[in-house]
Short mmCIF file of C-alpha atoms (C1' of nucleotides) in Angstrom, two decimals:
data_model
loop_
_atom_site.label_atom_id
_atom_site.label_comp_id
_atom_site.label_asym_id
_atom_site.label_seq_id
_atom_site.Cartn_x
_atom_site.Cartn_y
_atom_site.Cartn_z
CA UNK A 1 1.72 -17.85 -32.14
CA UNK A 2 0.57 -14.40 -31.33
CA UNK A 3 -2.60 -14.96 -33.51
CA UNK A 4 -3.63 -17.60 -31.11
CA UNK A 5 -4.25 -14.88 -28.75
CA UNK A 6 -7.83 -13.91 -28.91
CA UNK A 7 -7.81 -11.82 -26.10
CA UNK A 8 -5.29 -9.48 -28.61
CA UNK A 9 -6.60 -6.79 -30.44
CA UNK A 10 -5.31 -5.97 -33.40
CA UNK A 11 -3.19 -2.48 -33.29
CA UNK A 12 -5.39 0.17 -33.86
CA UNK A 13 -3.62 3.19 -32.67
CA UNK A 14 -0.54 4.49 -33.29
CA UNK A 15 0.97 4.24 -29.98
CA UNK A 16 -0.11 0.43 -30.31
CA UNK A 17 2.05 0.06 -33.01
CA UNK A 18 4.98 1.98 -31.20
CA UNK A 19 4.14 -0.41 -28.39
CA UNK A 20 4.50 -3.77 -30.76
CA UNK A 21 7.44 -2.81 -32.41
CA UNK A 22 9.32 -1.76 -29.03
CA UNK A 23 8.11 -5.00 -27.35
CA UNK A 24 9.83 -7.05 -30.61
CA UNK A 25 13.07 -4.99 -29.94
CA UNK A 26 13.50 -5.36 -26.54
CA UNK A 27 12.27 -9.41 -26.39
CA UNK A 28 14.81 -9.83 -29.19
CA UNK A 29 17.74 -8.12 -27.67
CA UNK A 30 17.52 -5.14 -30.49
CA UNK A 31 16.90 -2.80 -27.52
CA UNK A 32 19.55 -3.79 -24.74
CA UNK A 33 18.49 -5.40 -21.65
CA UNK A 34 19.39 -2.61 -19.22
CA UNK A 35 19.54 0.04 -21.36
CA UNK A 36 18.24 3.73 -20.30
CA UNK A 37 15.32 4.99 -22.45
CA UNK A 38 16.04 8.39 -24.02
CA UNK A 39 12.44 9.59 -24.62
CA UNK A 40 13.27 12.41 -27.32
CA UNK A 41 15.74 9.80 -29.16
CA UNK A 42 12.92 7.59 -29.23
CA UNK A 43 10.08 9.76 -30.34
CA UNK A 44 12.89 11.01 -33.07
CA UNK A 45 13.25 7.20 -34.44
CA UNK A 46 9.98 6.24 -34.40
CA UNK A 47 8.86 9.62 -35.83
CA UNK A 48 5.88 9.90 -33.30
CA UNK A 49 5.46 12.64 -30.49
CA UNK A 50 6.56 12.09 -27.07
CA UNK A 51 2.95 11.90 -26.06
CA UNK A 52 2.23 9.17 -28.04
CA UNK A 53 6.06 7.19 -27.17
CA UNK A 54 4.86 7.98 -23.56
CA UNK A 55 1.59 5.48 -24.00
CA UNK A 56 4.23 2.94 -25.21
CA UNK A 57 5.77 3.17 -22.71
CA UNK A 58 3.15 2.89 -20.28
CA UNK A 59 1.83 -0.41 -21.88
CA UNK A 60 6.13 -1.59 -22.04
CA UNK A 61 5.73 -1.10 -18.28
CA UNK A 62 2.69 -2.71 -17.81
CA UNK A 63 4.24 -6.16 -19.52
CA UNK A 64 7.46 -5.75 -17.02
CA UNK A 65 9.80 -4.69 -20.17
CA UNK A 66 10.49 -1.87 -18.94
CA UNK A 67 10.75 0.07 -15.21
CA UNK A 68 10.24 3.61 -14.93
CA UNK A 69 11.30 6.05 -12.10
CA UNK A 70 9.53 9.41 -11.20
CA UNK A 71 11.67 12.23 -12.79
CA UNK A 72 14.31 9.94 -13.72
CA UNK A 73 13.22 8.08 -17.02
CA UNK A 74 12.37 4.10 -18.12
CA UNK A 75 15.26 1.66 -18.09
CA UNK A 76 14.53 -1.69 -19.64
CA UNK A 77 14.78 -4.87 -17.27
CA UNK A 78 17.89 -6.68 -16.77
CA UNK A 79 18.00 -10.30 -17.52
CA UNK A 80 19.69 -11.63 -14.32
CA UNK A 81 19.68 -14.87 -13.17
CA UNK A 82 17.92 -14.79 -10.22
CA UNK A 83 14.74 -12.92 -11.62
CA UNK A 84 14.62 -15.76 -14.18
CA UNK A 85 14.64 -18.17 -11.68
CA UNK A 86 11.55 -15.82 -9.78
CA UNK A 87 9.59 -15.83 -12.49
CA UNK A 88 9.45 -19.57 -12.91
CA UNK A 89 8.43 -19.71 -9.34
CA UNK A 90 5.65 -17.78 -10.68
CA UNK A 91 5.01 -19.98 -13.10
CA UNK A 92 4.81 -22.97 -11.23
CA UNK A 93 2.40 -21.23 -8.75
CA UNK A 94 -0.08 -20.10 -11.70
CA UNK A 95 0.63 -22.43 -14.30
CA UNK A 96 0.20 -25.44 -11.92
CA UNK A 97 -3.27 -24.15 -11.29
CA UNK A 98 -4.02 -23.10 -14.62
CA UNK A 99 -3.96 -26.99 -14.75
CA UNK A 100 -5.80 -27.62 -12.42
CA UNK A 101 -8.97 -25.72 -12.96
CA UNK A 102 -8.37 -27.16 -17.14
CA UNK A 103 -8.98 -30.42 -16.16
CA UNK A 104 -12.41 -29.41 -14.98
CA UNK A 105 -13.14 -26.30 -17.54
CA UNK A 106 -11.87 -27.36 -20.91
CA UNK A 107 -14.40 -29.11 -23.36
CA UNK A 108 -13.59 -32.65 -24.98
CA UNK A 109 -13.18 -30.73 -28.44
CA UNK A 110 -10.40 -28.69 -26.68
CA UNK A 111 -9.06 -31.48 -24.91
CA UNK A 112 -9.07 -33.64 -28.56
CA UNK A 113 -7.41 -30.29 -30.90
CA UNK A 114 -4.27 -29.99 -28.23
CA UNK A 115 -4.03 -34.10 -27.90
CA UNK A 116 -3.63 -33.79 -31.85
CA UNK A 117 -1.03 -30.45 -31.98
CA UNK A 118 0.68 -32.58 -29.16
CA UNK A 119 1.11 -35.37 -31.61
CA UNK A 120 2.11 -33.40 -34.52
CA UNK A 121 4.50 -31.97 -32.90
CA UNK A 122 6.05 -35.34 -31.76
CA UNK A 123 6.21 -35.85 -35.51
CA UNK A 124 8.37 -32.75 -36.20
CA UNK A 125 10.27 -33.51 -33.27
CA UNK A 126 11.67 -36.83 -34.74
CA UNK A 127 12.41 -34.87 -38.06
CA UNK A 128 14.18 -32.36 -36.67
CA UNK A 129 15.53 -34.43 -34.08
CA UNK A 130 17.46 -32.98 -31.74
CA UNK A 131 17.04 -29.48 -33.25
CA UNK A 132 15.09 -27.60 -30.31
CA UNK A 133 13.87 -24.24 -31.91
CA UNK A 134 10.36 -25.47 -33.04
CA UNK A 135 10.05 -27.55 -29.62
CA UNK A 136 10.39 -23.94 -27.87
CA UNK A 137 7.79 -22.47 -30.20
CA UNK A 138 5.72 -25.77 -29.38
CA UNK A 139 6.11 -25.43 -25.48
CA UNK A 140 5.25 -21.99 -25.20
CA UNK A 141 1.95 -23.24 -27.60
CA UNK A 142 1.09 -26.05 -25.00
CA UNK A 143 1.11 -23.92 -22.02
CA UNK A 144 -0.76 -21.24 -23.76
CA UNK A 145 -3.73 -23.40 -24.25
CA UNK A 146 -3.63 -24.73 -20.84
CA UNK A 147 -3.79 -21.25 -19.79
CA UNK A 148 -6.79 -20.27 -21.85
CA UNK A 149 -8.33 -23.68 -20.51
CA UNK A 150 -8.38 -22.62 -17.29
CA UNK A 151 -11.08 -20.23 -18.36
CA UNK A 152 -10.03 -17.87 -15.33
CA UNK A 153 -9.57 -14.88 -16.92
CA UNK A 154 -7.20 -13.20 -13.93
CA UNK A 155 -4.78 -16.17 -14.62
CA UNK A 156 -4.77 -15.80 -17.88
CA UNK A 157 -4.32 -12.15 -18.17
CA UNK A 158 -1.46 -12.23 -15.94
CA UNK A 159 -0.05 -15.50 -17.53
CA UNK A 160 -0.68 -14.15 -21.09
CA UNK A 161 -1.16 -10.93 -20.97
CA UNK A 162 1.88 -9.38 -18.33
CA UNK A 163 4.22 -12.31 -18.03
CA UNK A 164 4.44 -14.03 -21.46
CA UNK A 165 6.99 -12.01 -23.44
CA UNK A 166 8.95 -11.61 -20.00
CA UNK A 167 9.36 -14.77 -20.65
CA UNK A 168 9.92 -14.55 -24.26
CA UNK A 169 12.52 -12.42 -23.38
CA UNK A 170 14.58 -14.26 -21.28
CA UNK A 171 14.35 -17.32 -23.54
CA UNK A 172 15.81 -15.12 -26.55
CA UNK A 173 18.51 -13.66 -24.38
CA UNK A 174 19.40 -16.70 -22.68
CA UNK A 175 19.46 -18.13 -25.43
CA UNK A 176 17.31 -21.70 -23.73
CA UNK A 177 17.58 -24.25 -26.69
CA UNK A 178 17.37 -26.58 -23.55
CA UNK A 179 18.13 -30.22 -24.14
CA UNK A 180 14.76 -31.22 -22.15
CA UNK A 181 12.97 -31.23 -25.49
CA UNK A 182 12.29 -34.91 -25.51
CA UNK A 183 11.71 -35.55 -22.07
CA UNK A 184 9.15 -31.75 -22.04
CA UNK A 185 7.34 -33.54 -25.00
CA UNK A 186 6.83 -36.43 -22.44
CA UNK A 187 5.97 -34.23 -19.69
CA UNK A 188 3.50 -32.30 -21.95
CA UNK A 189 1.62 -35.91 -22.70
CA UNK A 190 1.65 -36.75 -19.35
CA UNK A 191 -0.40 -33.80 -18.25
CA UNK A 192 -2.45 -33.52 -20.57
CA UNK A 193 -3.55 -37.63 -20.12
CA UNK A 194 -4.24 -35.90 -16.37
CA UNK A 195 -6.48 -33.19 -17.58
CA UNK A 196 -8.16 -35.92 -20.30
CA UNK A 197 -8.89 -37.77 -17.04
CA UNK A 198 -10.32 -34.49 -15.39
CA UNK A 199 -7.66 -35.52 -12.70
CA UNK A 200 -7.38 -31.93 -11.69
CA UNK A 201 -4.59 -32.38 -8.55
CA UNK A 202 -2.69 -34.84 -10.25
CA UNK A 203 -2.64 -32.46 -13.60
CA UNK A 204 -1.41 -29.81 -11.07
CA UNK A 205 1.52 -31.44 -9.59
CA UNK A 206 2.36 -32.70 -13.10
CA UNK A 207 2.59 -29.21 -14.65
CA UNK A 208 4.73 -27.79 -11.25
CA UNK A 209 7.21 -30.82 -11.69
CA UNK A 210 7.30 -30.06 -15.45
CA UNK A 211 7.73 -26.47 -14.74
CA UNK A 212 10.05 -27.14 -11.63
CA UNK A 213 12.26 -29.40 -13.46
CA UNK A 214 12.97 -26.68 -16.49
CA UNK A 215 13.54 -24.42 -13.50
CA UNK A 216 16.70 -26.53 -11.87
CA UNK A 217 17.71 -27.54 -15.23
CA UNK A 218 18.61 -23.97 -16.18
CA UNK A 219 20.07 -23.84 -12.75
CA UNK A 220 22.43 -26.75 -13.41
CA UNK A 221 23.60 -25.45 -16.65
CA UNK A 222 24.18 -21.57 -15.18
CA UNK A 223 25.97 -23.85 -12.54
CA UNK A 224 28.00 -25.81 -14.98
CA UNK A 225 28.82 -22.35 -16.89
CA UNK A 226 30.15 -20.48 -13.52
CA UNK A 227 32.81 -23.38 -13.33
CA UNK B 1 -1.37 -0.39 6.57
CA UNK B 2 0.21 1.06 3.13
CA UNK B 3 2.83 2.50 4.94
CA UNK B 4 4.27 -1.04 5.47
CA UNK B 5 4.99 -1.18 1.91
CA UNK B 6 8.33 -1.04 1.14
CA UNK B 7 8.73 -0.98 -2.24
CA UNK B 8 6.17 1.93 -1.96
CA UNK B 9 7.48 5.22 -3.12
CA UNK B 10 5.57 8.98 -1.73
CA UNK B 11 3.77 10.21 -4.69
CA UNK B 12 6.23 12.88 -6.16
CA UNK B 13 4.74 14.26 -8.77
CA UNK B 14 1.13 15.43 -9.30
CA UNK B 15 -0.20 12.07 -11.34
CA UNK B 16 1.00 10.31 -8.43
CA UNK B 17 -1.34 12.01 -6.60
CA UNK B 18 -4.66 12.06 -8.83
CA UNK B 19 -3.75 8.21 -9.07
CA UNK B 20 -3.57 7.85 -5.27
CA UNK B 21 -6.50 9.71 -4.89
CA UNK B 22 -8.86 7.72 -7.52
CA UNK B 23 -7.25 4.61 -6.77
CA UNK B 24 -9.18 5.43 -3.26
CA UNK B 25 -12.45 6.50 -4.49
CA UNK B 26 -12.41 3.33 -6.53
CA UNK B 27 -11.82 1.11 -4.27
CA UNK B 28 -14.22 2.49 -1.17
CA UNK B 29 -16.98 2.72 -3.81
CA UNK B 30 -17.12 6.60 -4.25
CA UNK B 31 -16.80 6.07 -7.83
CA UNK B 32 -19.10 3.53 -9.12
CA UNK B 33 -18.01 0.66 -10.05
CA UNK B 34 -19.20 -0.41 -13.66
CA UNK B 35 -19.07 3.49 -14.28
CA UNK B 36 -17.49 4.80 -17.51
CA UNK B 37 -14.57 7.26 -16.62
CA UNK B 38 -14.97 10.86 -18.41
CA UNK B 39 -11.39 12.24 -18.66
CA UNK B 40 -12.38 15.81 -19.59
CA UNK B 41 -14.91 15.75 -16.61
CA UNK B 42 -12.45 14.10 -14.41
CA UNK B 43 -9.53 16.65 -15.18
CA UNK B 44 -11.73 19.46 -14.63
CA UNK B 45 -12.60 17.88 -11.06
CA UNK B 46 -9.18 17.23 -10.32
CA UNK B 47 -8.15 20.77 -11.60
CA UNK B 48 -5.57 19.10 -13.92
CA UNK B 49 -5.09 18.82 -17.60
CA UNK B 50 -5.87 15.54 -19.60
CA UNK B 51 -2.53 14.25 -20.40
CA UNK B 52 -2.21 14.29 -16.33
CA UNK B 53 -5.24 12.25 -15.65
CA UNK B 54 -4.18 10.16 -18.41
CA UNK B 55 -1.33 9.03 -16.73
CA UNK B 56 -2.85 8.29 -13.20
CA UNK B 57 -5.52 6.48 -15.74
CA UNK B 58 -2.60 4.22 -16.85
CA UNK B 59 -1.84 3.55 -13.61
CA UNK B 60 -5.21 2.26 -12.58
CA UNK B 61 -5.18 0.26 -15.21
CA UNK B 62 -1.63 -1.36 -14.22
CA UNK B 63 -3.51 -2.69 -11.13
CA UNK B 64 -6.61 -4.01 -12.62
CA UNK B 65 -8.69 -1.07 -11.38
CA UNK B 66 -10.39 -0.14 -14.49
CA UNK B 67 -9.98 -0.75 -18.26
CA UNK B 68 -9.39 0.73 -21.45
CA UNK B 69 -10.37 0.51 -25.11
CA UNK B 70 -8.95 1.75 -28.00
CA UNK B 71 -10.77 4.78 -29.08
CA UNK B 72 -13.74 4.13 -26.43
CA UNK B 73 -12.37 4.69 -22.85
CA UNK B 74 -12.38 3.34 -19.46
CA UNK B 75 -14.60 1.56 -17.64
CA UNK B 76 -14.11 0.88 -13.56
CA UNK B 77 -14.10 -2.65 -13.26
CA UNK B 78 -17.04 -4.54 -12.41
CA UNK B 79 -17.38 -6.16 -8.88
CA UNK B 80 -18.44 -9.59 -10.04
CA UNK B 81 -19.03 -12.84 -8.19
CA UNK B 82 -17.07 -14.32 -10.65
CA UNK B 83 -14.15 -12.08 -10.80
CA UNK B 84 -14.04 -12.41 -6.71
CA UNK B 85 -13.69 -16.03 -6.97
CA UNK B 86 -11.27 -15.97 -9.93
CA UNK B 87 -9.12 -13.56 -7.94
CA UNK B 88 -9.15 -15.86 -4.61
CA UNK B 89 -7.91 -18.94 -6.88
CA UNK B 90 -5.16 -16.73 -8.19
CA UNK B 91 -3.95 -15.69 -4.43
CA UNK B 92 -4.58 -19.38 -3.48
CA UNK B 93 -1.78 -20.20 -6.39
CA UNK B 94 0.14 -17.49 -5.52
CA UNK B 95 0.27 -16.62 -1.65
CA UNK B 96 0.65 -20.58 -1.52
CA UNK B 97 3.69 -20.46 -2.88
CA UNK B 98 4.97 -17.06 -1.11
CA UNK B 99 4.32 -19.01 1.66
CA UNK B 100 6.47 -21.84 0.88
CA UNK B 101 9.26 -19.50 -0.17
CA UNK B 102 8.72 -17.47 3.19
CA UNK B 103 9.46 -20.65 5.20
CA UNK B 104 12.88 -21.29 3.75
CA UNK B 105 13.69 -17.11 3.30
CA UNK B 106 12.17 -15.40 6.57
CA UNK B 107 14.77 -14.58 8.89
CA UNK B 108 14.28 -15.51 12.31
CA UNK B 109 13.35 -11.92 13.59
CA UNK B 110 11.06 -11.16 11.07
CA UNK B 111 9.22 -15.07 12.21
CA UNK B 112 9.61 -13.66 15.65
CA UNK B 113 7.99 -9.90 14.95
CA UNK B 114 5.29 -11.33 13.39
CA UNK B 115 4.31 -13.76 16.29
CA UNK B 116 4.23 -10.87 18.19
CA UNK B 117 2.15 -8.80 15.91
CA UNK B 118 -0.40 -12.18 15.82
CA UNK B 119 -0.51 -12.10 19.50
CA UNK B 120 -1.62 -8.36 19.67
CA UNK B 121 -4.25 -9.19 16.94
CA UNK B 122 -5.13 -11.86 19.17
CA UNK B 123 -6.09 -10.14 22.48
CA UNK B 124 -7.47 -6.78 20.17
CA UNK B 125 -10.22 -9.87 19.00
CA UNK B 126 -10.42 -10.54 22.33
CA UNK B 127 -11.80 -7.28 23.29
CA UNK B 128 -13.62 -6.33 20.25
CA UNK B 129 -14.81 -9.80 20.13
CA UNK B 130 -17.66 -9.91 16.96
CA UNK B 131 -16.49 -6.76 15.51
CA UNK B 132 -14.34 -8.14 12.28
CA UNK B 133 -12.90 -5.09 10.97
CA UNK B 134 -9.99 -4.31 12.78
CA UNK B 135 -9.18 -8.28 12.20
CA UNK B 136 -10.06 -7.27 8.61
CA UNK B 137 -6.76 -5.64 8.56
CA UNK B 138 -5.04 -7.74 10.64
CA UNK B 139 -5.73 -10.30 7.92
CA UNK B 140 -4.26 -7.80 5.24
CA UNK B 141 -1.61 -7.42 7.28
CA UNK B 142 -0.55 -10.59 8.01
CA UNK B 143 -0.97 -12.29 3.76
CA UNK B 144 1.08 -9.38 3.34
CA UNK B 145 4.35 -9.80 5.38
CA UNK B 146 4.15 -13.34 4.32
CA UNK B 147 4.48 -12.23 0.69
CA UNK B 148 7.22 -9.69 1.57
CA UNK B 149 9.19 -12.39 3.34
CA UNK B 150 9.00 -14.78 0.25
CA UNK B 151 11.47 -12.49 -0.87
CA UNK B 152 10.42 -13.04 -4.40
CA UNK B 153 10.11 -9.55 -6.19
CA UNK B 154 7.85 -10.88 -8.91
CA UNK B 155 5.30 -12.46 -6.41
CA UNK B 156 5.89 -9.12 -4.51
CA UNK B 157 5.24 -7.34 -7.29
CA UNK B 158 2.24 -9.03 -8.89
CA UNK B 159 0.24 -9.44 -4.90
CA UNK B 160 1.40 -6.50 -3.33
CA UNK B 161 1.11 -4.06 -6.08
CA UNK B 162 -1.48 -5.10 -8.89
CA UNK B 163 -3.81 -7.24 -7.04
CA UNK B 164 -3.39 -5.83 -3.79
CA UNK B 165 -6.00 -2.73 -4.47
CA UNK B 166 -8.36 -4.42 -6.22
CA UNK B 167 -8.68 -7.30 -3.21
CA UNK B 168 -9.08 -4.10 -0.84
CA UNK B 169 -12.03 -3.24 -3.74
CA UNK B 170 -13.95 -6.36 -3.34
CA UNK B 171 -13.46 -6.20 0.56
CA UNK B 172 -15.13 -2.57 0.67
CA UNK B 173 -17.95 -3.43 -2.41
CA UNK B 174 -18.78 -6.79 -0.90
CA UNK B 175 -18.91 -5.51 2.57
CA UNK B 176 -16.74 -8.24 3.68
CA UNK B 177 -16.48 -8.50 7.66
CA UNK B 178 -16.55 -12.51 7.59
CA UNK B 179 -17.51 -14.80 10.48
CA UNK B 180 -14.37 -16.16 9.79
CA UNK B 181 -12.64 -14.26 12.17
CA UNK B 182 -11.58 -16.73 14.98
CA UNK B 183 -11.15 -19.42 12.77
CA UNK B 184 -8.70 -17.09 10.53
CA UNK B 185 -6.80 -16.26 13.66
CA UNK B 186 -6.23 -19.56 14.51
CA UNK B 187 -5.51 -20.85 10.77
CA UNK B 188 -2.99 -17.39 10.59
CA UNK B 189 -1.33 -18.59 13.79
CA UNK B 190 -0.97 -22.83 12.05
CA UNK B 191 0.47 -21.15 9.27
CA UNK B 192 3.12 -19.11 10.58
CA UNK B 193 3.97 -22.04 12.81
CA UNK B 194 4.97 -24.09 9.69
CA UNK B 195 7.32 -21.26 8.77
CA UNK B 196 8.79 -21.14 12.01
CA UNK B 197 9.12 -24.66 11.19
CA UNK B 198 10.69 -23.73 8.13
CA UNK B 199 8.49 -26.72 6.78
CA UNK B 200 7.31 -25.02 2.93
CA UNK B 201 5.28 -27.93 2.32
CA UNK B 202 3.27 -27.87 5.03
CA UNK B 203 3.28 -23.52 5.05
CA UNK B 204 1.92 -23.86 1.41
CA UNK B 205 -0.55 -26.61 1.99
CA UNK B 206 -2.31 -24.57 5.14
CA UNK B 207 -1.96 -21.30 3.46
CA UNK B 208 -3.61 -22.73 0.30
CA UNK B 209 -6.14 -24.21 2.57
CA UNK B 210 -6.88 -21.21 4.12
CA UNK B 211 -7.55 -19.05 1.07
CA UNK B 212 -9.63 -21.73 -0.45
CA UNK B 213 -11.47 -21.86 2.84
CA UNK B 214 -12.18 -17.47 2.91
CA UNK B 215 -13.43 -18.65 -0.72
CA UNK B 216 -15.75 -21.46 0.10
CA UNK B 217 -17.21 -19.58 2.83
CA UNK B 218 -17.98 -16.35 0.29
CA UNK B 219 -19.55 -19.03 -1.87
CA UNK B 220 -22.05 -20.19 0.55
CA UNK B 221 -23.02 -16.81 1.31
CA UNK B 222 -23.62 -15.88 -1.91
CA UNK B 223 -25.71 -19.32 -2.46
CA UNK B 224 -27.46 -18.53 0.85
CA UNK B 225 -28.91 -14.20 -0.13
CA UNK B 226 -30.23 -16.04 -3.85
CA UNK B 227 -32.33 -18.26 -2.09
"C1'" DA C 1 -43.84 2.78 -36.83
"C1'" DT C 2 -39.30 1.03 -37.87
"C1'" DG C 3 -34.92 0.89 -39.78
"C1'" DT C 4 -31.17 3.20 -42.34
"C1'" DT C 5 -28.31 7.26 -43.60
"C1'" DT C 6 -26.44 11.46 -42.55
"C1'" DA C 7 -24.94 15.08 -39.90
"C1'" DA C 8 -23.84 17.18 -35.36
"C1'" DG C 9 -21.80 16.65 -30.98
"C1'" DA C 10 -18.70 14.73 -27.80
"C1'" DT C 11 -14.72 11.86 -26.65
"C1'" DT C 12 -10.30 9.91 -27.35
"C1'" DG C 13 -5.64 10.09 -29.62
"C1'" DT C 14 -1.75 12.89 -31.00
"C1'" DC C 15 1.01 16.91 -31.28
"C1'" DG C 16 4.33 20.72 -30.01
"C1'" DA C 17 5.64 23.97 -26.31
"C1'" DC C 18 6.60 25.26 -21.60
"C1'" DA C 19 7.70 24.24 -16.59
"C1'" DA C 20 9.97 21.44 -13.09
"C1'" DT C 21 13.43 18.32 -12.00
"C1'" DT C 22 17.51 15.80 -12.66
"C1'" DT C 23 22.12 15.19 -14.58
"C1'" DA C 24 26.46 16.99 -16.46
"C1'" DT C 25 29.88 20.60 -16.52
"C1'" DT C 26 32.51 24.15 -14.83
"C1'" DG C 27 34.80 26.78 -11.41
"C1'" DG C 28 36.57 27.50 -6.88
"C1'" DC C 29 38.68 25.99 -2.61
"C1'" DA C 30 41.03 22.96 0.88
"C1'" DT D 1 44.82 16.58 -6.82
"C1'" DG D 2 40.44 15.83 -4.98
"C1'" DC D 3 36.00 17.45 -3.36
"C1'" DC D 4 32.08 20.56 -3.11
"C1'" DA D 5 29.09 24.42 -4.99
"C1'" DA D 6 27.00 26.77 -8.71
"C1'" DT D 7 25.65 26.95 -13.21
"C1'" DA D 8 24.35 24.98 -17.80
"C1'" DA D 9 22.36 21.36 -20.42
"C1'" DA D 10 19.33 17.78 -21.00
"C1'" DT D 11 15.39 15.04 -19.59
"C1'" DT D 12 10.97 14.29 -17.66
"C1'" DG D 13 6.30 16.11 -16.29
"C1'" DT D 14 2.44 19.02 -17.51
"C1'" DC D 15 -0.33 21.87 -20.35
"C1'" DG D 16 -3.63 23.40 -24.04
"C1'" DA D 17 -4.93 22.80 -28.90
"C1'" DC D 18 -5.92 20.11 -32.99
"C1'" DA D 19 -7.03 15.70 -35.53
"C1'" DA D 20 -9.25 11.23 -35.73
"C1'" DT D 21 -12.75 8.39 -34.05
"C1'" DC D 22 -16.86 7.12 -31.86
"C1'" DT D 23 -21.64 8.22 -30.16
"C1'" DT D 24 -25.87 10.46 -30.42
"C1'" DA D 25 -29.55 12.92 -32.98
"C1'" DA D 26 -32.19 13.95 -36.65
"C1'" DA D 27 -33.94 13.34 -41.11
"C1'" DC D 28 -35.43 10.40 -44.51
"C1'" DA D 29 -37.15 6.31 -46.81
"C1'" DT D 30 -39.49 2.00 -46.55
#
DNA sequence: ATGTTTAAGATTGTCGACAATTTATTGGCA
DNA sequence: TGCCAATAAATTGTCGACAATCTTAAACAT
């Protein structure tokens, strides 16, 4: 999935490596939501210089991974509820017009290669039935080439670039293997038919009901769970 | 104007300061934009070492100011036409929805302060009439308690801290004092009447509208100095 | 003259050490 | 016992030097 990235650039330099590997820990759980970062315990594990931990760090921040505080240190973010909930606000706003502006930029090739990944993975939805790990993968595939169809490349560096393993994150820790995987593949038709049409506003409010509706379905379940 | 930002912390240590101080020099122009950042020429200027300037460079980055490659350096962005409109499509998406979120989330006095603060803007146009610039910030001012009263800290956070500067960039480089000003006043005072409302539809819809408008106009002027 | 290879120069990346600040610990006092 | 002050320990911020990489220049061959 990464690889579909082509803004991504391979990791040359050490601290980008440092960076990679710390990202992976900390979307994955590895490195505790919440947890303070000990620079020297750090630079000790990863057998690097502070210096060179300290660029990590920096780029860590720059995704939202991580927080830092002047003279006080880096803490990684807390999963809570409510800033999962903000960020698919977020999403909604961007992503909704990251589907718009698609249905205008994206060339018929483009529009024919994601109609065709749509319908495989319809295929190995019905194998794997009700089995929602490869839908997540697929989701977060679909909305990654809407993204890079809106050929705005301030949405898609923020969308891509800061936000996406946020996101990542939250769906490991949560743990989201949501039970919308049949009615999302429907969604996911839906808009694209929209942006097929070049139907920019209706593509919009198609991908902001899609996104909406994943929104209050996580807030029904954390409701459910509270109970 | 900064001073309004909360979330805002005095720069404490002495990167804080380099980054506050570049940050400015980018932004009003005093270093070129396009222009390839020296860090050895830069520290000596500052009278700081590298692994200081470093980290204000990281900083810039964080907010879009300027960009880095592996191995090559940083560049201060480039003041495009392109990246303009790209930016006001991405604070259509997103101050849209701040503004829906401000309609249900503002409390009363903050609706109430900010009337108040629209009716001084009102009668300073009055007497300064043509002269945009002090409605120039007035118009800062106002997009940004809107986003402060969505009380969303990722929309906060992504408008009010990454993308804030490099708006403030384009103003300054483009020479921005629009002969919008009236008609932004009025659309500023429609707007804020829908949150008083606490109608989010109809606050998203206008704010959206009035965004897209400030970007239509810049694309006409544009169209108008090729010809 | 032009294009390629090689070497020199300059720039970025990384390192370890020191200074400044914060946090933890100890001791004293109400 | 509980709270505050002073000290000790640990952590972050900053510095200058070295290593790796890129850029520029010069020399050479075609």
């Amino acid at each position: 999935m990464n690889s579909l990235n082509p803004a991504r650039q391979a990791p040359v330099t050490t601290a980008d490596k440092i960076f990679e590997t710390m990202q992976h820990e900390i979307v994955e759980g590895e490195i505790l939501a919440g947890s303070k970062i000990s620079e020297p315990e750090l630079a000790k594990k990863y057998q690097v210089s502070r210096s060179t931990l300290r660029e990590a760090l920096n780029r860590l921040e720059k995704c939202h991974l991580i927080e830092r505080k002047a003279n006080v240190g880096s803490r990684v973010v807390e999963c809570t509820v409510t800033g999962l909930l903000e960020i698919y606000i977020v999403r909604e706003a961007l992503e909704g017009m990251a589907c718009r502006l698609a249905a205008t930029a994206m060339a018929d090739d483009e529009i024919a290669e994601l109609q065709s990944i749509l319908a495989d993975h319809g295929q190995d939805k019905k194998l794997q039935d009700g089995v929602a790990y490869y839908q997540e993968e697929g989701d977060l595939d679909f909305h990654y080439r809407v993204i890079q169809g809106s050929n705005n490349q301030q949405l898609i560096n923020i969308l891509c670039g800061e936000l996406y393993h946020l996101v990542r994150m939250y769906r490991c820790q949560f743990g989201m293997n949501s039970p919308r995987a049949t009615r999302a593949y429907d969604e996911h038709k839906a808009i694209l038919h929209a942006i097929a049409d070049r139907d920019g506003e209706l593509a919009e409010m198609l991908m902001r009901r899609h996104i909406a509706a994943s929104r209050k379905n996580i807030e029904r379940k954390l409701e459910q769970e509270k109970l």
